[in-house]
mmCIF file of C-alpha atoms in Angstrom:
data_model
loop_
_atom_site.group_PDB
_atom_site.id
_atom_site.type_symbol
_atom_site.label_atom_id
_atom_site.label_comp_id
_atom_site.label_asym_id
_atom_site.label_seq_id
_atom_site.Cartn_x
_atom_site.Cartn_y
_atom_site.Cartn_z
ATOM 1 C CA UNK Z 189 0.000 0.000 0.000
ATOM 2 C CA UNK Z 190 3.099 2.347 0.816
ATOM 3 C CA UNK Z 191 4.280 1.658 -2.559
ATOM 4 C CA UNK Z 192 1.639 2.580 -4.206
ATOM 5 C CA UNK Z 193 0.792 5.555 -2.970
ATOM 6 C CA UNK Z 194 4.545 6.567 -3.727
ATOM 7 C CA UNK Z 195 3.387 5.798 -7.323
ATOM 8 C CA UNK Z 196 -0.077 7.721 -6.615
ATOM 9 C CA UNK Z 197 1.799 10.920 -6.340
ATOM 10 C CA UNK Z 198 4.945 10.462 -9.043
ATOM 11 C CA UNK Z 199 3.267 11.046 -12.168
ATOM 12 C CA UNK Z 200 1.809 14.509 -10.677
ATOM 13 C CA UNK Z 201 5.159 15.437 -9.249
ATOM 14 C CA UNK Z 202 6.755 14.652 -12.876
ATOM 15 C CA UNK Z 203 4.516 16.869 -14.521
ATOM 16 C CA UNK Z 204 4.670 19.506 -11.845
ATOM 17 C CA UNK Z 205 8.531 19.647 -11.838
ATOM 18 C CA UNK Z 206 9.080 19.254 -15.880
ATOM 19 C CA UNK Z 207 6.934 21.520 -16.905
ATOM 20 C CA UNK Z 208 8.915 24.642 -18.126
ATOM 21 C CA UNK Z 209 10.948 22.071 -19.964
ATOM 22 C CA UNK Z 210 7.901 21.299 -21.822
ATOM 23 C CA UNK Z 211 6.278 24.677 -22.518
ATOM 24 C CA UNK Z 212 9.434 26.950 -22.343
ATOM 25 C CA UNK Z 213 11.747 27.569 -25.271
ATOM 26 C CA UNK Z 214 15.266 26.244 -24.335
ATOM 27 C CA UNK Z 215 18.266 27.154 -26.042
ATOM 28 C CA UNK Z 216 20.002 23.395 -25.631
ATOM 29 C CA UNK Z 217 17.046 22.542 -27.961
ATOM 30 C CA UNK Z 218 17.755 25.370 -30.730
ATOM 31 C CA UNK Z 219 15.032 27.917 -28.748
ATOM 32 C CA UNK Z 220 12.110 24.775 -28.859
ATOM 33 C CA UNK Z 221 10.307 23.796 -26.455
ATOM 34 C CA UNK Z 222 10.221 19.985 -25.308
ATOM 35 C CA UNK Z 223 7.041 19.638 -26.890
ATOM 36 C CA UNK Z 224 8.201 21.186 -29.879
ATOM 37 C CA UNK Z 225 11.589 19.127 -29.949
ATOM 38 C CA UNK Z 226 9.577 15.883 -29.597
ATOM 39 C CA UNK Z 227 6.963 16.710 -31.871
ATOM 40 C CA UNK Z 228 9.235 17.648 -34.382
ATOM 41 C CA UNK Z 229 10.746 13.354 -34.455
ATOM 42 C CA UNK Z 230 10.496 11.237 -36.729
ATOM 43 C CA UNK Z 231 8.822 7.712 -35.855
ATOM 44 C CA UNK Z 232 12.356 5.902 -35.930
ATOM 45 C CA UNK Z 233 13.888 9.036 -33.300
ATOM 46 C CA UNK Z 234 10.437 8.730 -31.495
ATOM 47 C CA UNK Z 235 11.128 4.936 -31.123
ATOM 48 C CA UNK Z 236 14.148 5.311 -29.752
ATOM 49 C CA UNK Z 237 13.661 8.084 -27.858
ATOM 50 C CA UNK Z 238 10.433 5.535 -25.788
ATOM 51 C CA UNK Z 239 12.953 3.022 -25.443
ATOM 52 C CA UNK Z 240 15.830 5.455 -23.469
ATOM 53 C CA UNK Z 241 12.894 6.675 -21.126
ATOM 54 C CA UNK Z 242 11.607 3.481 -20.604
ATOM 55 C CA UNK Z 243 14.661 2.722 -19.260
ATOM 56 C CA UNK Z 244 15.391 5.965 -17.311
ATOM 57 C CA UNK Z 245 12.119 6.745 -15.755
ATOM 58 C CA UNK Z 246 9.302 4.728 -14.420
ATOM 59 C CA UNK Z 247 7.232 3.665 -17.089
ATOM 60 C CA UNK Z 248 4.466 5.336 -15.811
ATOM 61 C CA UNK Z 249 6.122 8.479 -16.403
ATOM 62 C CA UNK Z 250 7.033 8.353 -20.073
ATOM 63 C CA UNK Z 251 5.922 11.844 -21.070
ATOM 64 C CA UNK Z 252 3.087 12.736 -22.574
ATOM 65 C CA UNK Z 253 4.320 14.303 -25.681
ATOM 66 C CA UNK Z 254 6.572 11.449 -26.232
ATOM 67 C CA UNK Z 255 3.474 8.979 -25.764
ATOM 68 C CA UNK Z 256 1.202 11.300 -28.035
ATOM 69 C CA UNK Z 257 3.915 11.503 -31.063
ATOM 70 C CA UNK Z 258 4.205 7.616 -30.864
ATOM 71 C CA UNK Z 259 0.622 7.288 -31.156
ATOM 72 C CA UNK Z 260 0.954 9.971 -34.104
ATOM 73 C CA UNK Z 261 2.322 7.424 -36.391
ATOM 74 C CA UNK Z 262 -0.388 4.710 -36.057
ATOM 75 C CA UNK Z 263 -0.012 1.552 -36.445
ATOM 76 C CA UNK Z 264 3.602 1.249 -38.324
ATOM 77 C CA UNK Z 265 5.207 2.371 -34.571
ATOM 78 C CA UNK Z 266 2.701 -0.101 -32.703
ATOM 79 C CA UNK Z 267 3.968 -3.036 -35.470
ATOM 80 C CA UNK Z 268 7.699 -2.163 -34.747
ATOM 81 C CA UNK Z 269 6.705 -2.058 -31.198
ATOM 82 C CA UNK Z 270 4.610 -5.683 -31.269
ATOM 83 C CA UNK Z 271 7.809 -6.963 -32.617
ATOM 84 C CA UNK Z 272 10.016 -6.170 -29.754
ATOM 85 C CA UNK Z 273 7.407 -7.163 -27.166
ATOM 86 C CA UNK Z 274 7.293 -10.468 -28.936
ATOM 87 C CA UNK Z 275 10.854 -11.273 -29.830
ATOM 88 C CA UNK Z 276 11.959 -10.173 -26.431
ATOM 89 C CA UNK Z 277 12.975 -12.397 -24.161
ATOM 90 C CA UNK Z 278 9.754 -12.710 -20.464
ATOM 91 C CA UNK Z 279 12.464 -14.436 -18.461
ATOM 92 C CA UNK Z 280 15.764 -13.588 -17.224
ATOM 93 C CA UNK Z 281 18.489 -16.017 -18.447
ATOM 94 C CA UNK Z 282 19.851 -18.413 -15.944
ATOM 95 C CA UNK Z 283 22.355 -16.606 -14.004
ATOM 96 C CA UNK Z 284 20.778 -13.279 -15.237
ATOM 97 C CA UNK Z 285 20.631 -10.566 -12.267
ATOM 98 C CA UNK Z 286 16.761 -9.664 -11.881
ATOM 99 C CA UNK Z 287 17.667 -5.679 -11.637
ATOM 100 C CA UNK Z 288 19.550 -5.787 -15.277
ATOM 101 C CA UNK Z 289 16.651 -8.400 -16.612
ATOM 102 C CA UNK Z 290 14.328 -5.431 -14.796
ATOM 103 C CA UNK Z 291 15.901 -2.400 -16.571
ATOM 104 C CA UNK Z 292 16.459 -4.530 -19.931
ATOM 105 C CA UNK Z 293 12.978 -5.300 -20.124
ATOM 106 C CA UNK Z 294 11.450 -2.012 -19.760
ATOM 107 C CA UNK Z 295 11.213 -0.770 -23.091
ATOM 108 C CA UNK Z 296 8.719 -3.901 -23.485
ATOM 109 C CA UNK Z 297 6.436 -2.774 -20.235
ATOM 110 C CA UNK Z 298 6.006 0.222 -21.534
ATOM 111 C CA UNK Z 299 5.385 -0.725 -24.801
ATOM 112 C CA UNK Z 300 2.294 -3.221 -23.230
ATOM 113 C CA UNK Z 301 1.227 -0.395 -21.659
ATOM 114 C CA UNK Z 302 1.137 2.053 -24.787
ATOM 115 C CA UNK Z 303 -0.776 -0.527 -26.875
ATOM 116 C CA UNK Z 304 -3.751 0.038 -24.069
ATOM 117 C CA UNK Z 305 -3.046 4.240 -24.486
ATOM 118 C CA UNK Z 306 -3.011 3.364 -28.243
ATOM 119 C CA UNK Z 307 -5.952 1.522 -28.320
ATOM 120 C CA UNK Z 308 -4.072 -1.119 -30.631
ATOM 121 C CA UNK Z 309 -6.560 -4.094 -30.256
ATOM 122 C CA UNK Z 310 -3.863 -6.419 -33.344
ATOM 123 C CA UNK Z 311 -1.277 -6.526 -29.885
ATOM 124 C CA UNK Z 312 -4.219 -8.159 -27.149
ATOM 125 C CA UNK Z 313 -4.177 -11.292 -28.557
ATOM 126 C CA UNK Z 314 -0.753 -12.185 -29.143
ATOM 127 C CA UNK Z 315 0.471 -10.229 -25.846
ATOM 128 C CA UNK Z 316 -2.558 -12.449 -23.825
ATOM 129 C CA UNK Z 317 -0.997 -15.673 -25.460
ATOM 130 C CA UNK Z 318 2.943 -14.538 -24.716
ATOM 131 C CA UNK Z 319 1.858 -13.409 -21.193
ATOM 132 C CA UNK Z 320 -0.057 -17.158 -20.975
ATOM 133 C CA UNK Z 321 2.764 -19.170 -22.000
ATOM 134 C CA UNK Z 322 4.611 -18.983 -18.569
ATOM 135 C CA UNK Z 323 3.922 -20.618 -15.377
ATOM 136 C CA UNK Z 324 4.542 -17.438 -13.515
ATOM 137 C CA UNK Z 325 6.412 -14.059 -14.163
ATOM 138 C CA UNK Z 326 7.178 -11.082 -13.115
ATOM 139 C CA UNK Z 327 4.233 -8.870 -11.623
ATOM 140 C CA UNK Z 328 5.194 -6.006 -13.468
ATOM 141 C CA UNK Z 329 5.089 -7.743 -16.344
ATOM 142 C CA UNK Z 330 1.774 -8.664 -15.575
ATOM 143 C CA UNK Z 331 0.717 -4.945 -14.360
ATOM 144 C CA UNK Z 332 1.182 -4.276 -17.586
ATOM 145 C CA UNK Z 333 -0.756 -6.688 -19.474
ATOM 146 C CA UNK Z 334 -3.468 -5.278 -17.137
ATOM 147 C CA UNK Z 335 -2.746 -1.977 -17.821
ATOM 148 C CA UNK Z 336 -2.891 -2.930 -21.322
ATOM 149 C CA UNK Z 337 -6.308 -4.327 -20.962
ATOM 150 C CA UNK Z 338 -8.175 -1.549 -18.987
ATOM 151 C CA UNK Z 339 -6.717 0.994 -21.945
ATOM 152 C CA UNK Z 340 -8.234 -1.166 -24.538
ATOM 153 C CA UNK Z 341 -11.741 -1.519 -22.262
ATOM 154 C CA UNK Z 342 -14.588 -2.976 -23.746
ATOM 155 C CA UNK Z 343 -13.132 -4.487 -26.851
ATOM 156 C CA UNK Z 344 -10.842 -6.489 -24.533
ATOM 157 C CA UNK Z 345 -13.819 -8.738 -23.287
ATOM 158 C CA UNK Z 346 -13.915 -11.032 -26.034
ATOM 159 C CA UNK Z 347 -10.314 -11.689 -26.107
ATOM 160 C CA UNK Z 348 -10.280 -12.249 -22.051
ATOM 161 C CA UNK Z 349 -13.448 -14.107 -22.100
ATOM 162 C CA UNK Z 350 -12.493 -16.371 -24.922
ATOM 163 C CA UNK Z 351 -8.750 -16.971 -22.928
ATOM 164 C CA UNK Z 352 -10.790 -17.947 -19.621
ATOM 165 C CA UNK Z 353 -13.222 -20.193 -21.084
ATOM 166 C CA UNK Z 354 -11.056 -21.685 -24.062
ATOM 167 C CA UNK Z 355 -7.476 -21.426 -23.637
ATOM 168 C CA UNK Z 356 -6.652 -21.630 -19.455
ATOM 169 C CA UNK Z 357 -6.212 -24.699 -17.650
ATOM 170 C CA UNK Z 358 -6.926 -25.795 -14.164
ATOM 171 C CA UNK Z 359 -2.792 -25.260 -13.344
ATOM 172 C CA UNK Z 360 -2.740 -21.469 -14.108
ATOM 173 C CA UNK Z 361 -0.973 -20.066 -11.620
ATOM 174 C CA UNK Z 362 1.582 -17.319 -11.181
ATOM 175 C CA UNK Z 363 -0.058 -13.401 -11.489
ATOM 176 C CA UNK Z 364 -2.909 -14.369 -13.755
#
């Protein structure tokens, strides 16, 4: 409970705090302003620019700006985004320390958690059966599949229902 409301009060004290970076011309960004700087990205700069905050910041913090000029570009970013999710690696590696495998995966979280602010229904399914394949993970991981899920609302009741009824065993265990 502690933890969260820590978490409760971080995203307002982001915003609070970064403001004038936002809204005020700097001269570090040729006299833009932060919004202007990331709006001005292209999707590949955008990309990379989600991945490097991921791993900086909580991913509940990604800006705004950052999260609206990904969303900009439609589905081409989400598809490049899908990829990673799905070619990356759930599990640390045997030996792995959990606080690299924690920082390493990041990128993805918040990627699960932008398909929900996206509304990109094409990543539910696949995510669901990714997410389904283990025995247990993470629970951040799994925070975000959530998160994922409430974003996408409604149209995500099909895809849960028909993983509940038709594709779950008695065994599931783990975060599910």
């Amino acid at each position: 409970a502690e933890m969260a409301e820590h978490f409760k009060e971080f995203r307002p004290y982001i915003e609070q705090n970064s403001e004038p970076f936002w809204k005020e011309p700097k001269d570090y960004l040729d006299g833009k302003t932060g919004e202007e700087f990331i709006g001005a990205m292209d999707m590949e700069t955008a990309l990379a620019a989600f991945d490097e905050a991921a791993m900086l910041i909580d991913d509940e913090a990604t800006p705004y700006p950052l999260v609206d000029k990904l969303k900009s570009f439609g589905d081409p970013a989400c598809e490049i985004l899908l990829k990673k999710v799905l070619d990356a690696s759930w599990q640390p590696v045997e030996g792995e320390d959990e606080n690299e495998f924690f920082v390493k995966f990041q990128p993805c979280v918040s990627a699960i958690r932008f398909f929900g602010a996206a509304q990109y229904e094409p990543a539910m399914e696949p995510v669901l059966e990714r997410f389904c394949s283990f025995s247990s993970t993470q629970e951040y991981i799994a925070d975000s599949v959530k998160v994922m899920m409430l974003g996408l609302g409604e149209k995500s009741v099909p895809v849960l229902t028909d993983f509940m009824l038709n594709r779950s065993d008695e065994e599931v265990t783990g975060p599910y």
